[in-house]
């Protein structure tokens, strides 16, 4: 307990590099959110509420702008009571206490919290949270609000570095049509070779013109992350059928997607771009966790030794599996982004295990993974508590020198990410 306290205090003003965020722009935030419930129910906690039993159409009311905050509270209240034990909800409670001064949310404080929330929702709020309070040098941003993939503006470099996603290329014939891609990138293609060239050129241009620092794939939300070695001809035949307008099943499109993933990783290696990939738990309801476990990625790790893989969320709940994989591959990093707000207990356990088996430069200790900055704030507090607890436990067990604790903490919060993503 003693150790935990001074380690936590020693981390208070440490610089942080946040490996993964989805933050909407401050301008969009200020224009779009009229009450704290709409904000708090953007993601994560909303999933707990749905799991607890709220019908989806009622969730849409909480997220939308038709009801006032008291009407929303009347719907949310019983679910707040049921869910407030979860880490997602405790993160919201932490934000409410530390940022808005509301300790307990109830019928009386609901309006107070909303008033405090509206008071803070003005330009400068992001700077206050991300810079003044959190000391985040930059966040690696996976922008979820891109309107046109062919016309992306680089994010504000004072706050962010860009991680670029190209899952839409793999989504050809399902979520993305050939015509959409040709329109977005102002380039036509009719053969697989031309398509692959467009993908490679697009990534190169993004690095040259926007200075992207990583690639990202969230394909685990759509299909298995087991990528096989599809031949060019198998990929080509699926591609040609899609171009003829045929509707292919997931299994029929898989060889093309598998082929494209290997091509994309070849480009990542050529351009020395780290590859961030979602593994484990998906946000939302009804996904197949079995398809996203980190062991599915082993064939990619083997075949692309020149790519530095940043595996997200420790593959929750498969963190022990990921630790063992990282122990076998110099090109694989374990990233605790999102993890500290999924489960503090798990985060501490898995971090202790990782420190037991991995060189300390292979663990990325924090990525907020929020759309709203209040979440990032609370997440960072939890991350620091969890790191302090894991290090303190190791000191107590005689497995870590006190003198090494803060150096390790800084590596987890900042230095390892700086090596991977740059200054
Ligand atoms: Zn994310």
Short mmCIF file of C-alpha atoms and ligand atoms in Angstrom, two decimals:
data_model
loop_
_atom_site.label_atom_id
_atom_site.label_comp_id
_atom_site.label_asym_id
_atom_site.label_seq_id
_atom_site.Cartn_x
_atom_site.Cartn_y
_atom_site.Cartn_z
CA UNK A 1 0.00 0.00 0.00
CA UNK A 2 2.84 2.36 0.95
CA UNK A 3 4.66 1.67 -2.30
CA UNK A 4 1.54 2.08 -4.37
CA UNK A 5 1.10 5.59 -3.03
CA UNK A 6 4.53 7.02 -3.81
CA UNK A 7 4.63 5.31 -7.20
CA UNK A 8 1.24 6.79 -8.08
CA UNK A 9 2.38 10.20 -6.92
CA UNK A 10 5.60 9.87 -8.87
CA UNK A 11 3.53 9.32 -12.03
CA UNK A 12 1.38 12.41 -11.50
CA UNK A 13 3.23 14.74 -13.87
CA UNK A 14 4.87 12.16 -16.09
CA UNK A 15 4.68 12.81 -19.83
CA UNK A 16 2.35 10.40 -21.58
CA UNK A 17 2.08 9.15 -25.14
CA UNK A 18 -1.43 7.83 -25.61
CA UNK A 19 -1.20 4.96 -28.13
CA UNK A 20 -4.84 4.99 -29.24
CA UNK A 21 -7.75 7.41 -29.29
CA UNK A 22 -10.90 8.10 -31.31
CA UNK A 23 -11.52 11.59 -29.94
CA UNK A 24 -13.93 13.68 -31.96
CA UNK A 25 -12.73 17.20 -32.67
CA UNK A 26 -13.36 19.77 -30.00
CA UNK A 27 -15.50 21.74 -32.45
CA UNK A 28 -17.69 18.70 -33.21
CA UNK A 29 -17.98 17.93 -29.52
CA UNK A 30 -19.07 21.45 -28.65
CA UNK A 31 -21.58 21.55 -31.49
CA UNK A 32 -23.05 18.11 -30.92
CA UNK A 33 -23.45 17.30 -27.21
CA UNK A 34 -26.22 18.97 -25.32
CA UNK A 35 -26.19 16.97 -22.09
CA UNK A 36 -23.88 14.71 -20.11
CA UNK A 37 -26.02 11.59 -20.59
CA UNK A 38 -25.72 11.80 -24.37
CA UNK A 39 -21.96 12.08 -23.88
CA UNK A 40 -21.61 9.32 -21.29
CA UNK A 41 -23.70 6.96 -23.42
CA UNK A 42 -21.56 7.50 -26.56
CA UNK A 43 -19.93 4.08 -26.11
CA UNK A 44 -18.67 1.49 -23.57
CA UNK A 45 -21.03 2.31 -20.68
CA UNK A 46 -23.87 2.21 -23.20
CA UNK A 47 -22.98 -1.42 -23.94
CA UNK A 48 -23.18 -2.29 -20.25
CA UNK A 49 -26.63 -0.67 -20.16
CA UNK A 50 -27.78 -2.70 -23.17
CA UNK A 51 -26.40 -5.87 -21.59
CA UNK A 52 -28.27 -5.00 -18.39
CA UNK A 53 -31.48 -4.98 -20.43
CA UNK A 54 -32.32 -1.53 -21.79
CA UNK A 55 -34.02 -1.93 -25.20
CA UNK A 56 -31.86 -0.49 -28.04
CA UNK A 57 -34.55 1.99 -29.10
CA UNK A 58 -34.42 3.53 -25.63
CA UNK A 59 -30.62 3.76 -25.87
CA UNK A 60 -31.13 5.77 -29.06
CA UNK A 61 -33.25 8.20 -27.01
CA UNK A 62 -30.45 8.57 -24.44
CA UNK A 63 -27.89 9.22 -27.16
CA UNK A 64 -30.07 11.57 -29.21
CA UNK A 65 -31.31 15.10 -28.73
CA UNK A 66 -35.08 14.64 -28.47
CA UNK A 67 -35.35 14.31 -24.68
CA UNK A 68 -34.12 16.73 -22.04
CA UNK A 69 -31.63 15.56 -19.45
CA UNK A 70 -34.27 14.88 -16.77
CA UNK A 71 -36.32 12.75 -19.14
CA UNK A 72 -33.16 10.86 -20.04
CA UNK A 73 -32.25 10.38 -16.39
CA UNK A 74 -35.66 8.83 -15.72
CA UNK A 75 -34.84 6.15 -18.31
CA UNK A 76 -31.21 5.68 -17.30
CA UNK A 77 -31.59 5.73 -13.50
CA UNK A 78 -32.45 2.04 -12.89
CA UNK A 79 -29.64 0.97 -15.24
CA UNK A 80 -27.16 3.34 -13.61
CA UNK A 81 -27.94 1.52 -10.38
CA UNK A 82 -27.40 -1.89 -12.00
CA UNK A 83 -24.23 -0.95 -13.84
CA UNK A 84 -22.37 1.34 -11.49
CA UNK A 85 -20.22 -1.54 -10.27
CA UNK A 86 -18.54 -1.97 -13.68
CA UNK A 87 -15.24 -0.34 -14.57
CA UNK A 88 -16.84 1.54 -17.47
CA UNK A 89 -19.27 3.13 -15.05
CA UNK A 90 -16.66 3.78 -12.39
CA UNK A 91 -14.69 5.66 -15.05
CA UNK A 92 -17.71 7.90 -15.65
CA UNK A 93 -18.10 8.38 -11.92
CA UNK A 94 -14.44 9.35 -11.67
CA UNK A 95 -14.86 11.94 -14.41
CA UNK A 96 -18.00 13.30 -12.72
CA UNK A 97 -16.21 13.68 -9.40
CA UNK A 98 -12.84 15.02 -10.55
CA UNK A 99 -13.90 17.19 -13.48
CA UNK A 100 -17.44 18.26 -12.57
CA UNK A 101 -17.46 18.03 -8.76
CA UNK A 102 -20.44 15.64 -8.51
CA UNK A 103 -19.84 12.74 -6.15
CA UNK A 104 -23.14 10.91 -6.32
CA UNK A 105 -25.49 10.94 -9.28
CA UNK A 106 -29.18 11.07 -8.30
CA UNK A 107 -32.41 12.99 -9.00
CA UNK A 108 -31.02 16.10 -7.32
CA UNK A 109 -27.49 16.12 -8.71
CA UNK A 110 -28.45 15.20 -12.26
CA UNK A 111 -29.16 18.84 -13.15
CA UNK A 112 -26.07 20.04 -11.28
CA UNK A 113 -23.88 17.64 -13.19
CA UNK A 114 -25.42 18.78 -16.45
CA UNK A 115 -24.85 22.43 -15.59
CA UNK A 116 -21.19 21.73 -14.78
CA UNK A 117 -20.86 19.72 -17.97
CA UNK A 118 -22.30 22.56 -20.10
CA UNK A 119 -20.08 25.06 -18.33
CA UNK A 120 -16.97 23.08 -19.32
CA UNK A 121 -18.10 22.35 -22.86
CA UNK A 122 -16.34 25.25 -24.52
CA UNK A 123 -13.17 25.79 -26.53
CA UNK A 124 -10.05 25.11 -24.47
CA UNK A 125 -11.55 22.12 -22.64
CA UNK A 126 -9.46 19.64 -24.65
CA UNK A 127 -6.29 21.56 -23.90
CA UNK A 128 -7.14 21.68 -20.23
CA UNK A 129 -7.77 17.91 -20.04
CA UNK A 130 -5.23 16.49 -22.44
CA UNK A 131 -2.36 18.90 -21.86
CA UNK A 132 -2.69 20.67 -18.50
CA UNK A 133 -4.09 17.75 -16.50
CA UNK A 134 -3.04 14.59 -18.36
CA UNK A 135 0.33 15.75 -19.74
CA UNK A 136 -0.31 13.83 -22.94
CA UNK A 137 2.37 14.77 -25.48
CA UNK A 138 0.29 13.29 -28.26
CA UNK A 139 -2.44 10.73 -28.88
CA UNK A 140 -2.18 8.28 -31.77
CA UNK A 141 -5.54 9.00 -33.36
CA UNK A 142 -7.76 6.53 -35.19
CA UNK A 143 -10.33 8.97 -36.53
CA UNK A 144 -13.83 7.46 -36.68
CA UNK A 145 -15.37 10.57 -38.21
CA UNK A 146 -13.72 10.65 -41.63
CA UNK A 147 -16.17 11.85 -44.27
CA UNK A 148 -14.20 11.12 -47.41
CA UNK A 149 -11.29 8.67 -47.33
CA UNK A 150 -9.69 10.42 -50.32
CA UNK A 151 -9.67 13.81 -48.63
CA UNK A 152 -8.32 13.49 -45.09
CA UNK A 153 -6.83 16.44 -43.25
CA UNK A 154 -4.02 15.62 -40.83
CA UNK A 155 -5.12 16.03 -37.22
CA UNK A 156 -3.80 18.89 -35.07
CA UNK A 157 -0.18 17.90 -34.49
CA UNK A 158 -0.08 19.57 -31.11
CA UNK A 159 -2.48 16.93 -29.81
CA UNK A 160 -2.37 14.04 -32.24
CA UNK A 161 -0.49 11.77 -34.61
CA UNK A 162 -2.48 9.89 -37.22
CA UNK A 163 -2.90 6.14 -37.48
CA UNK A 164 -4.54 5.34 -40.83
CA UNK A 165 -7.01 2.54 -41.46
CA UNK A 166 -7.43 0.81 -44.82
CA UNK A 167 -10.00 -1.82 -43.88
CA UNK A 168 -12.28 -0.32 -46.53
CA UNK A 169 -10.05 -1.84 -49.21
CA UNK A 170 -10.63 -5.27 -47.67
CA UNK A 171 -14.31 -4.48 -47.48
CA UNK A 172 -14.71 -4.30 -51.26
CA UNK A 173 -18.02 -5.75 -52.39
CA UNK A 174 -19.54 -5.58 -48.92
CA UNK A 175 -19.30 -2.25 -47.09
CA UNK A 176 -17.41 -0.48 -49.88
CA UNK A 177 -18.13 -0.46 -53.61
CA UNK A 178 -15.52 -0.15 -56.35
CA UNK A 179 -17.25 3.01 -57.57
CA UNK A 180 -16.96 4.61 -54.11
CA UNK A 181 -13.25 3.88 -53.92
CA UNK A 182 -12.61 5.14 -57.45
CA UNK A 183 -14.54 8.31 -56.65
CA UNK A 184 -12.74 8.87 -53.34
CA UNK A 185 -9.25 8.41 -54.75
CA UNK A 186 -9.93 9.78 -58.26
CA UNK A 187 -8.46 6.71 -59.87
CA UNK A 188 -10.03 3.83 -61.73
CA UNK A 189 -9.07 0.18 -61.51
CA UNK A 190 -10.30 -2.96 -63.18
CA UNK A 191 -7.72 -5.59 -62.26
CA UNK A 192 -6.46 -6.85 -58.92
CA UNK A 193 -2.96 -5.62 -59.77
CA UNK A 194 -4.25 -2.09 -60.29
CA UNK A 195 -6.24 -2.33 -57.08
CA UNK A 196 -3.21 -3.44 -55.06
CA UNK A 197 -1.19 -0.61 -56.60
CA UNK A 198 -3.87 1.90 -55.57
CA UNK A 199 -3.73 0.58 -52.00
CA UNK A 200 0.07 0.84 -51.85
CA UNK A 201 0.12 4.30 -53.41
CA UNK A 202 -2.59 5.51 -51.05
CA UNK A 203 -0.60 4.45 -47.99
CA UNK A 204 2.57 6.01 -49.38
CA UNK A 205 0.82 9.28 -50.08
CA UNK A 206 -0.63 9.31 -46.55
CA UNK A 207 2.84 8.89 -45.10
CA UNK A 208 4.42 11.49 -47.35
CA UNK A 209 1.69 14.12 -47.19
CA UNK A 210 0.07 13.63 -43.80
CA UNK A 211 2.92 12.08 -41.84
CA UNK A 212 0.92 9.12 -40.57
CA UNK A 213 2.85 7.28 -37.84
CA UNK A 214 1.06 3.91 -37.99
CA UNK A 215 -1.47 1.77 -39.81
CA UNK A 216 -4.49 0.37 -38.02
CA UNK A 217 -6.89 -2.47 -38.66
CA UNK A 218 -10.19 -2.99 -36.87
CA UNK A 219 -11.12 -5.84 -39.19
CA UNK A 220 -11.82 -7.95 -36.07
CA UNK A 221 -15.21 -6.22 -36.04
CA UNK A 222 -16.07 -7.82 -39.37
CA UNK A 223 -14.35 -11.19 -39.67
CA UNK A 224 -11.81 -13.54 -38.17
CA UNK A 225 -8.28 -12.19 -37.71
CA UNK A 226 -6.91 -15.49 -38.96
CA UNK A 227 -5.32 -14.58 -42.32
CA UNK A 228 -4.29 -17.41 -44.59
CA UNK A 229 -1.98 -17.47 -47.59
CA UNK A 230 -4.33 -16.95 -50.49
CA UNK A 231 -2.83 -17.33 -53.94
CA UNK A 232 -2.95 -14.44 -56.40
CA UNK A 233 -5.31 -16.40 -58.62
CA UNK A 234 -7.76 -17.17 -55.79
CA UNK A 235 -7.74 -13.49 -54.80
CA UNK A 236 -8.10 -12.43 -58.40
CA UNK A 237 -11.06 -14.64 -59.04
CA UNK A 238 -12.91 -13.18 -56.02
CA UNK A 239 -11.93 -9.67 -57.11
CA UNK A 240 -13.15 -10.22 -60.68
CA UNK A 241 -16.48 -11.58 -59.48
CA UNK A 242 -16.98 -8.55 -57.22
CA UNK A 243 -16.12 -6.24 -60.11
CA UNK A 244 -18.77 -7.99 -62.21
CA UNK A 245 -21.29 -7.09 -59.53
CA UNK A 246 -21.72 -10.55 -58.02
CA UNK A 247 -22.62 -10.75 -54.32
CA UNK A 248 -20.04 -12.92 -52.58
CA UNK A 249 -20.37 -14.62 -49.21
CA UNK A 250 -17.84 -13.84 -46.47
CA UNK A 251 -16.08 -17.13 -47.16
CA UNK A 252 -15.87 -16.31 -50.88
CA UNK A 253 -14.38 -12.87 -50.22
CA UNK A 254 -11.87 -14.18 -47.68
CA UNK A 255 -9.07 -15.12 -50.13
CA UNK A 256 -9.12 -11.59 -51.54
CA UNK A 257 -9.07 -10.04 -48.06
CA UNK A 258 -6.29 -12.36 -46.91
CA UNK A 259 -4.24 -11.51 -49.99
CA UNK A 260 -4.76 -7.77 -49.48
CA UNK A 261 -3.74 -7.96 -45.82
CA UNK A 262 -0.39 -9.47 -46.80
CA UNK A 263 0.06 -6.74 -49.42
CA UNK A 264 -0.78 -4.05 -46.87
CA UNK A 265 1.72 -5.51 -44.42
CA UNK A 266 4.35 -5.53 -47.17
CA UNK A 267 3.74 -1.80 -47.57
CA UNK A 268 3.92 -1.32 -43.79
CA UNK A 269 7.33 -3.01 -43.80
CA UNK A 270 8.57 -0.92 -46.76
CA UNK A 271 7.50 2.31 -45.10
CA UNK A 272 8.56 1.26 -41.57
CA UNK A 273 5.04 1.93 -40.26
CA UNK A 274 3.97 0.08 -37.10
CA UNK A 275 0.78 -1.92 -37.60
CA UNK A 276 -1.87 -1.50 -34.92
CA UNK A 277 -4.40 -4.30 -34.87
CA UNK A 278 -7.51 -4.92 -32.83
CA UNK A 279 -7.58 -8.24 -30.98
CA UNK A 280 -9.90 -9.63 -28.33
CA UNK A 281 -13.10 -8.07 -27.02
CA UNK A 282 -15.09 -5.99 -29.48
CA UNK A 283 -17.08 -2.96 -28.33
CA UNK A 284 -20.82 -3.54 -28.73
CA UNK A 285 -23.03 -6.59 -28.56
CA UNK A 286 -23.16 -9.92 -30.38
CA UNK A 287 -19.60 -10.34 -31.68
CA UNK A 288 -17.71 -13.62 -31.88
CA UNK A 289 -14.80 -13.37 -29.47
CA UNK A 290 -13.37 -16.68 -30.64
CA UNK A 291 -12.47 -15.16 -34.00
CA UNK A 292 -10.47 -12.31 -32.52
CA UNK A 293 -8.12 -14.04 -30.13
CA UNK A 294 -4.47 -13.03 -30.58
CA UNK A 295 -3.25 -16.54 -31.46
CA UNK A 296 -5.05 -16.10 -34.79
CA UNK A 297 -2.43 -13.50 -35.72
CA UNK A 298 0.60 -15.76 -35.36
CA UNK A 299 0.87 -16.50 -39.08
CA UNK A 300 1.06 -12.75 -39.82
CA UNK A 301 3.72 -12.24 -37.15
CA UNK A 302 5.76 -15.06 -38.67
CA UNK A 303 5.46 -14.00 -42.27
CA UNK A 304 6.08 -10.31 -41.70
CA UNK A 305 9.09 -10.09 -39.39
CA UNK A 306 9.84 -6.61 -40.73
CA UNK A 307 6.52 -5.23 -39.46
CA UNK A 308 6.25 -4.01 -35.88
CA UNK A 309 2.84 -5.19 -34.68
CA UNK A 310 1.07 -3.26 -31.94
CA UNK A 311 -1.55 -5.72 -30.67
CA UNK A 312 -4.43 -3.91 -29.03
CA UNK A 313 -6.25 -4.39 -25.78
CA UNK A 314 -3.88 -7.22 -24.78
CA UNK A 315 -6.39 -9.26 -26.79
CA UNK A 316 -8.66 -9.07 -23.72
CA UNK A 317 -9.36 -11.50 -22.11
CA UNK A 318 -6.49 -13.39 -23.76
CA UNK A 319 -3.66 -11.34 -22.26
CA UNK A 320 -1.74 -14.36 -21.04
CA UNK A 321 -1.90 -15.80 -24.53
CA UNK A 322 -0.60 -12.54 -25.97
CA UNK A 323 2.19 -12.40 -23.38
CA UNK A 324 3.35 -15.84 -24.49
CA UNK A 325 3.18 -14.80 -28.16
CA UNK A 326 5.14 -11.61 -27.49
CA UNK A 327 7.71 -13.74 -25.74
CA UNK A 328 8.36 -15.52 -29.04
CA UNK A 329 8.35 -12.60 -31.49
CA UNK A 330 10.68 -9.58 -31.52
CA UNK A 331 8.20 -7.79 -33.82
CA UNK A 332 5.16 -7.92 -31.51
CA UNK A 333 4.18 -5.37 -28.82
CA UNK A 334 1.41 -5.78 -26.22
CA UNK A 335 -0.78 -2.69 -25.90
CA UNK A 336 -2.98 -2.04 -22.85
CA UNK A 337 -5.12 0.52 -24.67
CA UNK A 338 -8.78 0.30 -23.53
CA UNK A 339 -7.85 -2.35 -20.95
CA UNK A 340 -7.74 -0.25 -17.78
CA UNK A 341 -11.42 0.69 -18.17
CA UNK A 342 -12.53 -2.80 -19.15
CA UNK A 343 -11.29 -4.27 -15.88
CA UNK A 344 -8.86 -2.83 -13.37
CA UNK A 345 -8.41 -6.25 -11.78
CA UNK A 346 -7.48 -7.83 -15.10
CA UNK A 347 -5.21 -4.93 -16.05
CA UNK A 348 -3.17 -5.29 -12.86
CA UNK A 349 -2.95 -9.08 -13.17
CA UNK A 350 -1.99 -9.10 -16.83
CA UNK A 351 0.54 -6.30 -16.38
CA UNK A 352 2.19 -8.19 -13.54
CA UNK A 353 2.34 -11.27 -15.75
CA UNK A 354 3.77 -9.31 -18.67
CA UNK A 355 6.45 -7.76 -16.46
CA UNK A 356 7.27 -11.28 -15.35
CA UNK A 357 7.83 -12.60 -18.87
CA UNK A 358 8.52 -9.71 -21.29
CA UNK A 359 11.29 -7.17 -21.73
CA UNK A 360 9.84 -3.91 -20.47
CA UNK A 361 10.18 -2.14 -23.82
CA UNK A 362 7.54 -4.43 -25.37
CA UNK A 363 4.61 -3.24 -23.25
CA UNK A 364 2.60 -0.15 -24.20
CA UNK A 365 0.90 0.91 -20.98
CA UNK A 366 -1.81 3.35 -21.98
CA UNK A 367 -4.21 4.21 -24.79
CA UNK A 368 -7.44 5.94 -23.84
CA UNK A 369 -9.60 4.61 -26.69
CA UNK A 370 -12.38 7.12 -26.05
CA UNK A 371 -14.47 9.39 -28.25
CA UNK A 372 -14.83 11.98 -25.44
CA UNK A 373 -11.96 13.48 -23.42
CA UNK A 374 -13.60 12.96 -20.05
CA UNK A 375 -13.20 9.23 -20.73
CA UNK A 376 -9.56 9.67 -21.63
CA UNK A 377 -9.03 11.55 -18.35
CA UNK A 378 -10.65 8.86 -16.20
CA UNK A 379 -8.92 6.10 -18.11
CA UNK A 380 -5.51 7.62 -17.52
CA UNK A 381 -6.22 7.85 -13.78
CA UNK A 382 -7.11 4.16 -13.76
CA UNK A 383 -4.05 3.29 -15.85
CA UNK A 384 -1.76 5.07 -13.41
CA UNK A 385 -3.43 3.37 -10.44
CA UNK A 386 -3.14 -0.02 -12.11
CA UNK A 387 0.50 0.45 -13.07
CA UNK A 388 1.30 1.65 -9.55
CA UNK A 389 -0.49 -1.37 -8.08
CA UNK A 390 1.26 -3.87 -10.37
CA UNK A 391 4.69 -2.36 -9.63
CA UNK A 392 3.96 -2.14 -5.94
CA UNK A 393 2.89 -5.80 -5.86
CA UNK A 394 6.17 -6.76 -7.48
CA UNK A 395 8.15 -4.75 -4.93
CA UNK A 396 6.23 -6.41 -2.10
CA UNK A 397 6.98 -9.84 -3.52
CA UNK A 398 10.68 -9.00 -3.80
CA UNK A 399 10.65 -9.08 -7.59
CA UNK A 400 11.34 -5.43 -8.29
CA UNK A 401 13.76 -2.91 -6.80
CA UNK A 402 12.11 0.24 -5.54
CA UNK A 403 14.69 2.24 -7.46
CA UNK A 404 13.44 0.79 -10.77
CA UNK A 405 9.73 1.44 -10.31
CA UNK A 406 9.34 4.96 -11.70
CA UNK A 407 11.66 4.28 -14.63
CA UNK A 408 9.47 1.32 -15.55
CA UNK A 409 6.32 3.39 -15.18
CA UNK A 410 7.71 6.03 -17.54
CA UNK A 411 8.61 3.38 -20.08
CA UNK A 412 5.03 2.08 -19.99
CA UNK A 413 3.39 5.50 -20.23
CA UNK A 414 5.73 7.21 -22.63
CA UNK A 415 9.13 5.90 -23.70
CA UNK A 416 8.08 2.65 -25.40
CA UNK A 417 5.46 4.46 -27.47
CA UNK A 418 7.97 7.14 -28.40
CA UNK A 419 10.32 4.50 -29.78
CA UNK A 420 7.48 2.96 -31.80
CA UNK A 421 5.72 6.08 -33.10
CA UNK A 422 8.43 8.74 -32.95
CA UNK A 423 8.92 12.11 -31.31
ZN1 LIG B 1 -10.31 1.84 -30.51
#
